[in-house]
Amino acid sequence: MTAEALATEQPDNVDMGELAPYAGGPRLTDAESRHGAVSLTWADGTRADFPLMWLRDHCACAQCRHPRTRERLVRIIDLPETLPEPAVTLTASGALHLEWPAMSGFNVHESLFDAGWLYQRADAYRADPLDVDRKIPWTSAIADALPVADHHAFMHTEAGLCDWLQALDRYGFALLRNGPTEPGEVIRVAERVGWPRETNFGRHFDVVSMPDPNNAAYTAVALEPHVDLPNWQRPPDFQLLYCLANEAEGGESTLTDGLAVAWALRDRDPDAYRILTETRIDFRFQDENADIHYRGPVIGCDDNGNPSVLRFNNWIRDTLRLPAAEVDGFYRAYRRFWGMLRDPAWTLRFMLRPGEMIAFDNLRVLHGRDTFDPNTGHRHLQGTYLDRDLIRSRQRVLERATA
Ligand code: OGA
Ligand code: ZN
Ligand code: ZN
């Protein structure tokens, strides 16, 4: 059955129990029930087939979705496995109206769907609609247009915070400038976004050259590009490094878009890429109080087989336990990737100044530093970690106001 659109004016919103904005898309022009789905067409030509069970499962009426918590109440397990066809109409205001016939133990049920809400989910079967990939790969050329925000705007305005979070999302790193040089500021910055994630290095950690270090970062040696804590099953998602003093000679910082490099490796050396995605190796941190170990691939992939999580940290790599026949191949692949990661063409270099902070996606963007000479001046960074869920949540809530 076909329903012609009656609406000519901007449609009224249907409350879908959804706080992210969904109004303002094109109106629905056609809706038709066929082959276990409702086929929808919007004024811009977009078409999508929403399966009947999906539609019944996403009914937003007060019986199906809790009006206050906005959480799902409808339980599809109570419904027949194959649903009867609903009567399909478009309302005068352009919403999709479905009338489900009575079925085993259930009365007739009406569902109303906002056209814009459905439009946002037209490709819901391919990807998580909340997290469409907004990553922008970059090379050393990003030095000309650094994602940077002012510390004051970040701390005191929602727009400043939102811009910074969006940059972090796209580029996998963002800078803050013109902040104070009081110890502990890194925690105040982290708390502006969420709750710092504690590790065996504490709620925050002090990066200074110390006489009895338990970690390469607490010396003055150069740090090759790396991710922090790949020896954890769940390494920290994001890292903040706040500069309090940087008077020593040397100690320049580096950042590399490791995922962009992984994509390039896949093109240039598919065999090395395959080895690094398929071979699980050991990572381990040990000191007097901890022994934290994880075995995983250097390049982890998502469900689509694309690189998504990097575990590259040469000093935290443990004994290589591989069948003898795989060892040479692994080292060759590892050296190839490492060589690309430290290639100046991929590397952003800069000097962190007191009152500046760098934040980065620890699983995507690798960080490093040059060696420095602690006898020429004081160098002191403070760091902490944040979870992706909190960062993305903060961004989504702020984006409600700007969309
Ligand atoms: C770290 C680190 C970089 C620096 O602490 O994890 O990599 O510039 N520090 O000291
Ligand atoms: Zn309902
Ligand atoms: Zn580090």
Tab-separated table of C-alpha atoms and ligand atoms in Angstrom:
chain	number	residue	atom	x	y	z
A	1	MET	CA	0.000	0.000	0.000
A	2	THR	CA	1.194	3.515	-0.738
A	3	ALA	CA	0.565	6.718	1.131
A	4	GLU	CA	1.029	10.033	-0.646
A	5	ALA	CA	2.520	12.847	1.354
A	6	LEU	CA	-0.017	15.316	2.552
A	7	ALA	CA	2.429	17.660	4.176
A	8	THR	CA	3.510	20.798	2.435
A	9	GLU	CA	4.746	22.795	5.423
A	10	GLN	CA	7.607	22.122	7.809
A	11	PRO	CA	6.530	19.055	9.790
A	12	ASP	CA	5.881	19.107	13.526
A	13	ASN	CA	8.284	17.112	15.621
A	14	VAL	CA	7.336	13.728	16.976
A	15	ASP	CA	8.887	13.119	20.402
A	16	MET	CA	11.191	10.151	19.801
A	17	GLY	CA	12.626	10.047	23.323
A	18	GLU	CA	15.915	11.281	21.914
A	19	LEU	CA	17.893	14.278	23.160
A	20	ALA	CA	20.220	14.656	20.185
A	21	PRO	CA	18.624	16.942	17.576
A	22	TYR	CA	16.828	15.254	14.672
A	23	ALA	CA	14.509	17.908	13.264
A	24	GLY	CA	15.156	19.813	10.067
A	25	GLY	CA	15.848	17.065	7.539
A	26	PRO	CA	13.877	16.640	4.313
A	27	ARG	CA	10.254	15.584	4.643
A	28	LEU	CA	9.020	12.094	3.840
A	29	THR	CA	7.316	11.903	0.461
A	30	ASP	CA	6.403	8.237	0.290
A	31	ALA	CA	5.970	5.218	2.551
A	32	GLU	CA	5.084	1.720	1.486
A	33	SER	CA	4.965	-1.632	3.248
A	34	ARG	CA	6.506	-4.495	1.294
A	35	HIS	CA	8.498	-7.711	1.845
A	36	GLY	CA	8.687	-7.414	5.622
A	37	ALA	CA	9.860	-3.789	5.530
A	38	VAL	CA	8.549	-0.263	5.180
A	39	SER	CA	10.149	1.490	2.208
A	40	LEU	CA	10.577	5.192	2.783
A	41	THR	CA	11.446	7.997	0.393
A	42	TRP	CA	12.417	11.522	1.442
A	43	ALA	CA	12.110	14.733	-0.556
A	44	ASP	CA	15.858	14.706	-1.366
A	45	GLY	CA	15.529	11.291	-3.018
A	46	THR	CA	16.976	9.250	-0.138
A	47	ARG	CA	15.374	5.815	0.117
A	48	ALA	CA	15.625	3.257	2.879
A	49	ASP	CA	13.893	0.001	3.770
A	50	PHE	CA	13.249	-0.285	7.490
A	51	PRO	CA	12.525	-3.883	8.562
A	52	LEU	CA	9.179	-4.332	10.336
A	53	MET	CA	10.733	-5.795	13.468
A	54	TRP	CA	13.150	-2.831	13.653
A	55	LEU	CA	10.236	-0.402	13.441
A	56	ARG	CA	8.214	-2.235	16.072
A	57	ASP	CA	11.309	-2.412	18.315
A	58	HIS	CA	11.842	1.368	17.982
A	59	CYS	CA	8.294	2.523	18.633
A	60	ALA	CA	8.631	5.635	20.821
A	61	CYS	CA	5.183	5.651	22.431
A	62	ALA	CA	4.973	5.779	26.217
A	63	GLN	CA	4.355	2.025	26.436
A	64	CYS	CA	7.380	1.182	24.319
A	65	ARG	CA	9.937	3.727	25.516
A	66	HIS	CA	9.956	5.091	29.047
A	67	PRO	CA	8.918	8.750	28.839
A	68	ARG	CA	11.435	9.852	31.478
A	69	THR	CA	14.448	7.543	31.162
A	70	ARG	CA	13.986	7.310	27.364
A	71	GLU	CA	14.994	3.675	27.659
A	72	ARG	CA	13.435	0.795	25.793
A	73	LEU	CA	10.435	-0.929	27.396
A	74	VAL	CA	9.127	-2.874	24.415
A	75	ARG	CA	10.291	-6.494	24.462
A	76	ILE	CA	10.315	-8.008	21.004
A	77	ILE	CA	10.730	-11.465	22.527
A	78	ASP	CA	7.054	-11.278	23.505
A	79	LEU	CA	5.988	-10.631	19.879
A	80	PRO	CA	5.557	-13.175	17.083
A	81	GLU	CA	8.772	-13.838	15.179
A	82	THR	CA	7.187	-12.691	11.929
A	83	LEU	CA	5.123	-9.545	12.269
A	84	PRO	CA	1.957	-8.944	10.268
A	85	GLU	CA	2.057	-5.957	7.917
A	86	PRO	CA	1.015	-2.683	9.529
A	87	ALA	CA	-1.201	-0.096	7.878
A	88	VAL	CA	1.213	2.622	6.672
A	89	THR	CA	0.333	6.321	6.355
A	90	LEU	CA	2.096	9.657	6.403
A	91	THR	CA	0.439	12.140	8.739
A	92	ALA	CA	-0.491	15.673	7.772
A	93	SER	CA	2.670	16.893	9.492
A	94	GLY	CA	4.884	14.424	7.593
A	95	ALA	CA	5.446	11.753	10.243
A	96	LEU	CA	5.275	8.019	9.576
A	97	HIS	CA	2.234	6.391	11.175
A	98	LEU	CA	1.990	2.615	11.530
A	99	GLU	CA	-1.022	0.728	12.802
A	100	TRP	CA	-0.081	-2.792	13.835
A	101	PRO	CA	-2.944	-5.291	13.725
A	102	ALA	CA	-3.847	-7.234	16.873
A	103	MET	CA	-1.533	-10.242	17.295
A	104	SER	CA	-1.286	-13.113	19.774
A	105	GLY	CA	-2.130	-11.492	23.101
A	106	PHE	CA	-1.579	-7.915	21.841
A	107	ASN	CA	-4.107	-5.264	20.963
A	108	VAL	CA	-3.893	-3.017	17.946
A	109	HIS	CA	-0.847	-0.754	18.457
A	110	GLU	CA	-0.008	2.587	16.882
A	111	SER	CA	3.505	3.867	16.251
A	112	LEU	CA	4.510	7.337	15.154
A	113	PHE	CA	7.993	8.096	13.789
A	114	ASP	CA	9.561	11.473	13.152
A	115	ALA	CA	10.738	11.809	9.529
A	116	GLY	CA	14.012	13.489	10.554
A	117	TRP	CA	14.738	10.859	13.188
A	118	LEU	CA	14.282	8.104	10.603
A	119	TYR	CA	16.346	10.044	8.081
A	120	GLN	CA	19.299	10.100	10.481
A	121	ARG	CA	19.030	6.321	10.758
A	122	ALA	CA	18.592	5.558	7.061
A	123	ASP	CA	21.969	3.809	7.046
A	124	ALA	CA	21.672	2.355	10.536
A	125	TYR	CA	22.272	-1.152	9.235
A	126	ARG	CA	25.786	-0.324	8.114
A	127	ALA	CA	27.314	1.536	11.047
A	128	ASP	CA	26.752	2.824	14.533
A	129	PRO	CA	24.761	5.948	13.683
A	130	LEU	CA	26.184	7.761	16.714
A	131	ASP	CA	29.756	7.272	15.607
A	132	VAL	CA	30.004	7.784	11.885
A	133	ASP	CA	33.692	8.033	11.150
A	134	ARG	CA	34.704	11.652	11.400
A	135	LYS	CA	38.425	11.003	11.639
A	136	ILE	CA	40.572	13.147	9.363
A	137	PRO	CA	43.978	11.577	8.642
A	138	TRP	CA	46.976	13.924	8.727
A	139	THR	CA	50.704	14.210	8.048
A	140	SER	CA	53.450	16.638	9.168
A	141	ALA	CA	51.695	19.336	7.100
A	142	ILE	CA	49.177	19.741	9.922
A	143	ALA	CA	51.809	21.989	11.546
A	144	ASP	CA	50.362	24.836	9.418
A	145	ALA	CA	46.891	24.515	10.959
A	146	LEU	CA	47.201	23.054	14.424
A	147	PRO	CA	43.991	22.157	16.271
A	148	VAL	CA	44.442	24.452	19.249
A	149	ALA	CA	42.178	26.205	21.731
A	150	ASP	CA	42.704	28.846	24.355
A	151	HIS	CA	42.806	27.482	27.909
A	152	HIS	CA	40.416	30.165	29.155
A	153	ALA	CA	37.810	29.523	26.430
A	154	PHE	CA	38.104	25.791	27.086
A	155	MET	CA	37.586	26.146	30.833
A	156	HIS	CA	34.900	28.828	30.799
A	157	THR	CA	32.818	28.583	27.616
A	158	GLU	CA	30.812	25.706	26.193
A	159	ALA	CA	31.753	26.708	22.632
A	160	GLY	CA	35.465	26.593	23.534
A	161	LEU	CA	35.132	23.161	25.073
A	162	CYS	CA	32.977	21.854	22.209
A	163	ASP	CA	35.371	23.108	19.501
A	164	TRP	CA	38.283	21.483	21.270
A	165	LEU	CA	36.458	18.146	21.672
A	166	GLN	CA	35.473	18.160	18.001
A	167	ALA	CA	39.079	18.791	16.970
A	168	LEU	CA	40.223	15.955	19.218
A	169	ASP	CA	37.637	13.689	17.607
A	170	ARG	CA	38.675	14.572	14.052
A	171	TYR	CA	42.448	14.771	14.310
A	172	GLY	CA	43.022	12.547	17.330
A	173	PHE	CA	44.853	15.375	19.108
A	174	ALA	CA	44.311	18.949	20.221
A	175	LEU	CA	46.370	21.571	22.025
A	176	LEU	CA	45.518	24.022	24.759
A	177	ARG	CA	47.469	27.254	25.132
A	178	ASN	CA	47.871	30.095	27.598
A	179	GLY	CA	47.044	28.112	30.716
A	180	PRO	CA	48.476	28.567	34.222
A	181	THR	CA	51.578	26.728	35.382
A	182	GLU	CA	50.174	25.584	38.731
A	183	PRO	CA	50.759	21.922	39.516
A	184	GLY	CA	47.535	19.911	39.247
A	185	GLU	CA	46.110	21.901	36.344
A	186	VAL	CA	46.058	18.715	34.240
A	187	ILE	CA	43.476	17.261	36.627
A	188	ARG	CA	41.331	20.411	36.503
A	189	VAL	CA	41.413	20.215	32.713
A	190	ALA	CA	40.507	16.505	32.782
A	191	GLU	CA	37.638	17.199	35.180
A	192	ARG	CA	36.252	19.790	32.784
A	193	VAL	CA	35.597	16.823	30.464
A	194	GLY	CA	35.009	13.853	32.767
A	195	TRP	CA	36.769	11.813	35.449
A	196	PRO	CA	40.478	11.081	35.210
A	197	ARG	CA	41.280	7.426	34.765
A	198	GLU	CA	43.648	6.105	37.392
A	199	THR	CA	46.429	3.623	36.562
A	200	ASN	CA	49.439	2.082	38.304
A	201	PHE	CA	51.103	5.484	37.736
A	202	GLY	CA	48.429	7.231	39.822
A	203	ARG	CA	45.559	9.615	39.195
A	204	HIS	CA	48.075	11.901	37.564
A	205	PHE	CA	51.762	11.294	36.887
A	206	ASP	CA	54.763	13.615	36.944
A	207	VAL	CA	57.026	13.332	33.910
A	208	VAL	CA	60.427	14.449	35.183
A	209	SER	CA	63.870	12.951	34.910
A	210	MET	CA	64.341	11.129	38.224
A	211	PRO	CA	67.228	9.213	39.771
A	212	ASP	CA	65.350	5.912	40.245
A	213	PRO	CA	62.795	5.738	37.422
A	214	ASN	CA	60.330	2.860	36.882
A	215	ASN	CA	59.514	4.004	33.338
A	216	ALA	CA	61.397	5.343	30.314
A	217	ALA	CA	59.336	8.560	30.417
A	218	TYR	CA	60.877	9.356	33.835
A	219	THR	CA	64.387	9.506	32.373
A	220	ALA	CA	65.905	11.958	29.905
A	221	VAL	CA	66.174	9.497	27.012
A	222	ALA	CA	64.443	10.006	23.676
A	223	LEU	CA	61.057	8.289	23.423
A	224	GLU	CA	60.295	6.802	20.031
A	225	PRO	CA	56.670	7.187	18.890
A	226	HIS	CA	54.562	5.040	21.193
A	227	VAL	CA	51.200	4.494	22.835
A	228	ASP	CA	51.025	4.413	26.613
A	229	LEU	CA	50.174	1.211	28.489
A	230	PRO	CA	49.723	-1.253	25.605
A	231	ASN	CA	50.432	-3.827	28.329
A	232	TRP	CA	46.891	-3.290	29.607
A	233	GLN	CA	43.978	-5.219	28.200
A	234	ARG	CA	42.246	-1.849	28.038
A	235	PRO	CA	44.884	0.859	27.581
A	236	PRO	CA	43.780	4.427	28.333
A	237	ASP	CA	41.835	5.913	25.414
A	238	PHE	CA	43.118	9.478	25.732
A	239	GLN	CA	46.134	11.064	27.343
A	240	LEU	CA	46.649	14.629	28.547
A	241	LEU	CA	50.189	16.001	28.959
A	242	TYR	CA	50.402	19.405	30.607
A	243	CYS	CA	53.652	21.358	30.545
A	244	LEU	CA	54.659	23.142	33.760
A	245	ALA	CA	58.317	23.772	32.891
A	246	ASN	CA	60.480	23.129	29.854
A	247	GLU	CA	63.796	24.919	30.297
A	248	ALA	CA	66.084	22.014	29.401
A	249	GLU	CA	67.888	21.733	26.088
A	250	GLY	CA	66.093	19.256	23.782
A	251	GLY	CA	62.884	17.488	24.710
A	252	GLU	CA	60.858	18.433	21.631
A	253	SER	CA	57.540	16.590	21.379
A	254	THR	CA	56.352	14.524	18.435
A	255	LEU	CA	52.941	13.258	17.359
A	256	THR	CA	52.164	10.828	14.532
A	257	ASP	CA	48.775	9.818	13.158
A	258	GLY	CA	49.417	6.106	13.627
A	259	LEU	CA	46.178	5.047	11.986
A	260	ALA	CA	47.017	7.048	8.853
A	261	VAL	CA	50.410	5.317	8.825
A	262	ALA	CA	48.736	1.906	9.289
A	263	TRP	CA	46.514	2.608	6.262
A	264	ALA	CA	49.611	3.573	4.268
A	265	LEU	CA	51.389	0.396	5.362
A	266	ARG	CA	48.424	-1.619	4.168
A	267	ASP	CA	48.899	-0.074	0.691
A	268	ARG	CA	52.678	-0.202	0.509
A	269	ASP	CA	53.480	-3.457	2.254
A	270	PRO	CA	50.380	-5.641	2.569
A	271	ASP	CA	52.432	-8.529	3.885
A	272	ALA	CA	53.882	-6.480	6.760
A	273	TYR	CA	50.401	-5.156	7.487
A	274	ARG	CA	48.963	-8.664	7.601
A	275	ILE	CA	51.674	-9.867	9.979
A	276	LEU	CA	51.178	-6.934	12.366
A	277	THR	CA	47.398	-7.367	12.420
A	278	GLU	CA	47.485	-11.164	12.828
A	279	THR	CA	50.449	-11.745	15.150
A	280	ARG	CA	49.806	-11.358	18.861
A	281	ILE	CA	52.858	-10.330	20.882
A	282	ASP	CA	53.457	-9.668	24.573
A	283	PHE	CA	53.608	-6.323	26.338
A	284	ARG	CA	54.585	-6.047	29.995
A	285	PHE	CA	55.298	-3.535	32.729
A	286	GLN	CA	56.977	-4.688	35.921
A	287	ASP	CA	58.164	-2.890	39.030
A	288	GLU	CA	58.099	-3.608	42.775
A	289	ASN	CA	54.321	-3.203	42.953
A	290	ALA	CA	52.975	-4.244	39.576
A	291	ASP	CA	53.270	-6.828	36.826
A	292	ILE	CA	50.776	-5.944	34.105
A	293	HIS	CA	50.751	-8.022	30.962
A	294	TYR	CA	48.763	-8.257	27.741
A	295	ARG	CA	49.214	-10.187	24.508
A	296	GLY	CA	47.738	-8.579	21.403
A	297	PRO	CA	48.497	-7.474	17.844
A	298	VAL	CA	50.472	-4.299	17.061
A	299	ILE	CA	47.639	-3.205	14.751
A	300	GLY	CA	44.160	-4.121	15.990
A	301	CYS	CA	41.269	-4.028	13.515
A	302	ASP	CA	37.602	-3.152	13.807
A	303	ASP	CA	34.686	-5.298	12.631
A	304	ASN	CA	35.188	-4.091	9.050
A	305	GLY	CA	38.820	-5.211	9.045
A	306	ASN	CA	40.145	-1.642	9.187
A	307	PRO	CA	42.975	-0.593	11.528
A	308	SER	CA	41.525	0.872	14.729
A	309	VAL	CA	43.753	0.283	17.782
A	310	LEU	CA	47.540	0.509	17.859
A	311	ARG	CA	49.866	-1.177	20.352
A	312	PHE	CA	53.276	0.189	19.559
A	313	ASN	CA	55.687	0.774	22.415
A	314	ASN	CA	59.138	-0.643	22.026
A	315	TRP	CA	60.276	-0.514	25.639
A	316	ILE	CA	57.155	-2.159	27.019
A	317	ARG	CA	57.332	-5.012	24.528
A	318	ASP	CA	58.057	-8.232	26.453
A	319	THR	CA	59.955	-11.350	25.369
A	320	LEU	CA	58.956	-12.184	21.803
A	321	ARG	CA	57.255	-15.575	22.014
A	322	LEU	CA	56.609	-16.714	18.453
A	323	PRO	CA	57.248	-19.913	16.505
A	324	ALA	CA	60.813	-19.705	15.135
A	325	ALA	CA	59.532	-19.671	11.563
A	326	GLU	CA	57.604	-16.420	12.245
A	327	VAL	CA	60.331	-14.430	13.987
A	328	ASP	CA	62.178	-13.001	10.979
A	329	GLY	CA	58.923	-12.066	9.260
A	330	PHE	CA	57.658	-10.334	12.384
A	331	TYR	CA	60.846	-8.294	12.858
A	332	ARG	CA	60.810	-7.258	9.217
A	333	ALA	CA	57.189	-6.077	9.453
A	334	TYR	CA	57.792	-4.345	12.780
A	335	ARG	CA	60.825	-2.460	11.449
A	336	ARG	CA	58.895	-1.398	8.353
A	337	PHE	CA	56.045	0.051	10.419
A	338	TRP	CA	58.434	1.648	12.908
A	339	GLY	CA	60.371	3.278	10.069
A	340	MET	CA	57.183	4.814	8.721
A	341	LEU	CA	56.060	5.953	12.192
A	342	ARG	CA	59.290	7.934	12.709
A	343	ASP	CA	59.386	9.302	9.131
A	344	PRO	CA	59.513	13.129	9.294
A	345	ALA	CA	56.846	13.252	6.558
A	346	TRP	CA	54.351	11.792	9.025
A	347	THR	CA	55.676	13.463	12.169
A	348	LEU	CA	54.478	16.663	13.793
A	349	ARG	CA	57.257	18.209	15.918
A	350	PHE	CA	56.877	21.050	18.351
A	351	MET	CA	58.129	22.350	21.658
A	352	LEU	CA	55.600	22.251	24.481
A	353	ARG	CA	55.788	25.515	26.429
A	354	PRO	CA	54.844	26.061	30.062
A	355	GLY	CA	51.067	26.538	30.270
A	356	GLU	CA	50.454	24.420	27.159
A	357	MET	CA	48.797	21.029	27.093
A	358	ILE	CA	48.557	18.352	24.465
A	359	ALA	CA	45.735	15.789	24.454
A	360	PHE	CA	45.608	12.832	22.122
A	361	ASP	CA	43.803	9.622	21.293
A	362	ASN	CA	46.288	7.162	22.772
A	363	LEU	CA	45.161	4.314	20.514
A	364	ARG	CA	45.394	6.327	17.298
A	365	VAL	CA	48.043	9.055	17.628
A	366	LEU	CA	51.509	8.034	18.781
A	367	HIS	CA	53.527	10.438	20.897
A	368	GLY	CA	57.238	10.765	21.502
A	369	ARG	CA	59.952	13.182	22.585
A	370	ASP	CA	63.570	13.959	21.854
A	371	THR	CA	66.247	13.376	24.406
A	372	PHE	CA	66.903	16.330	26.717
A	373	ASP	CA	69.687	17.410	28.993
A	374	PRO	CA	68.419	17.724	32.588
A	375	ASN	CA	71.577	19.648	33.552
A	376	THR	CA	70.579	22.599	31.364
A	377	GLY	CA	67.225	23.312	33.000
A	378	HIS	CA	64.083	21.919	34.543
A	379	ARG	CA	61.538	19.946	32.485
A	380	HIS	CA	58.263	18.975	34.134
A	381	LEU	CA	55.077	17.635	32.520
A	382	GLN	CA	52.031	16.276	34.322
A	383	GLY	CA	49.854	13.686	32.671
A	384	THR	CA	46.586	11.873	33.150
A	385	TYR	CA	44.165	9.754	31.138
A	386	LEU	CA	40.502	9.918	30.092
A	387	ASP	CA	38.035	7.352	28.764
A	388	ARG	CA	36.601	7.706	25.267
A	389	ASP	CA	33.033	7.185	26.506
A	390	LEU	CA	33.242	10.306	28.677
A	391	ILE	CA	34.897	12.412	26.000
A	392	ARG	CA	32.385	11.448	23.328
A	393	SER	CA	29.460	11.864	25.715
A	394	ARG	CA	30.593	15.369	26.626
A	395	GLN	CA	30.901	16.215	22.932
A	396	ARG	CA	27.455	14.831	22.056
A	397	VAL	CA	25.761	16.714	24.880
A	398	LEU	CA	27.435	19.978	23.830
A	399	GLU	CA	26.542	19.360	20.181
A	400	ARG	CA	22.846	19.186	21.099
A	401	ALA	CA	22.945	22.929	21.583
A	402	THR	CA	24.779	23.734	18.343
A	403	ALA	CA	23.166	21.351	15.820
B	1	OGA	C1	54.749	9.927	28.713
B	1	OGA	C2	55.504	10.503	27.607
B	1	OGA	C3	56.509	12.471	26.713
B	1	OGA	C4	57.370	13.625	27.136
B	1	OGA	O1	54.885	10.408	29.843
B	1	OGA	O2	53.976	8.988	28.470
B	1	OGA	O3	55.531	9.919	26.572
B	1	OGA	O4	57.400	14.610	26.392
B	1	OGA	N1	56.096	11.695	27.807
B	1	OGA	O5	58.032	13.562	28.163
B	2	ZN	ZN	4.534	1.669	21.091
B	3	ZN	ZN	54.095	8.163	26.670
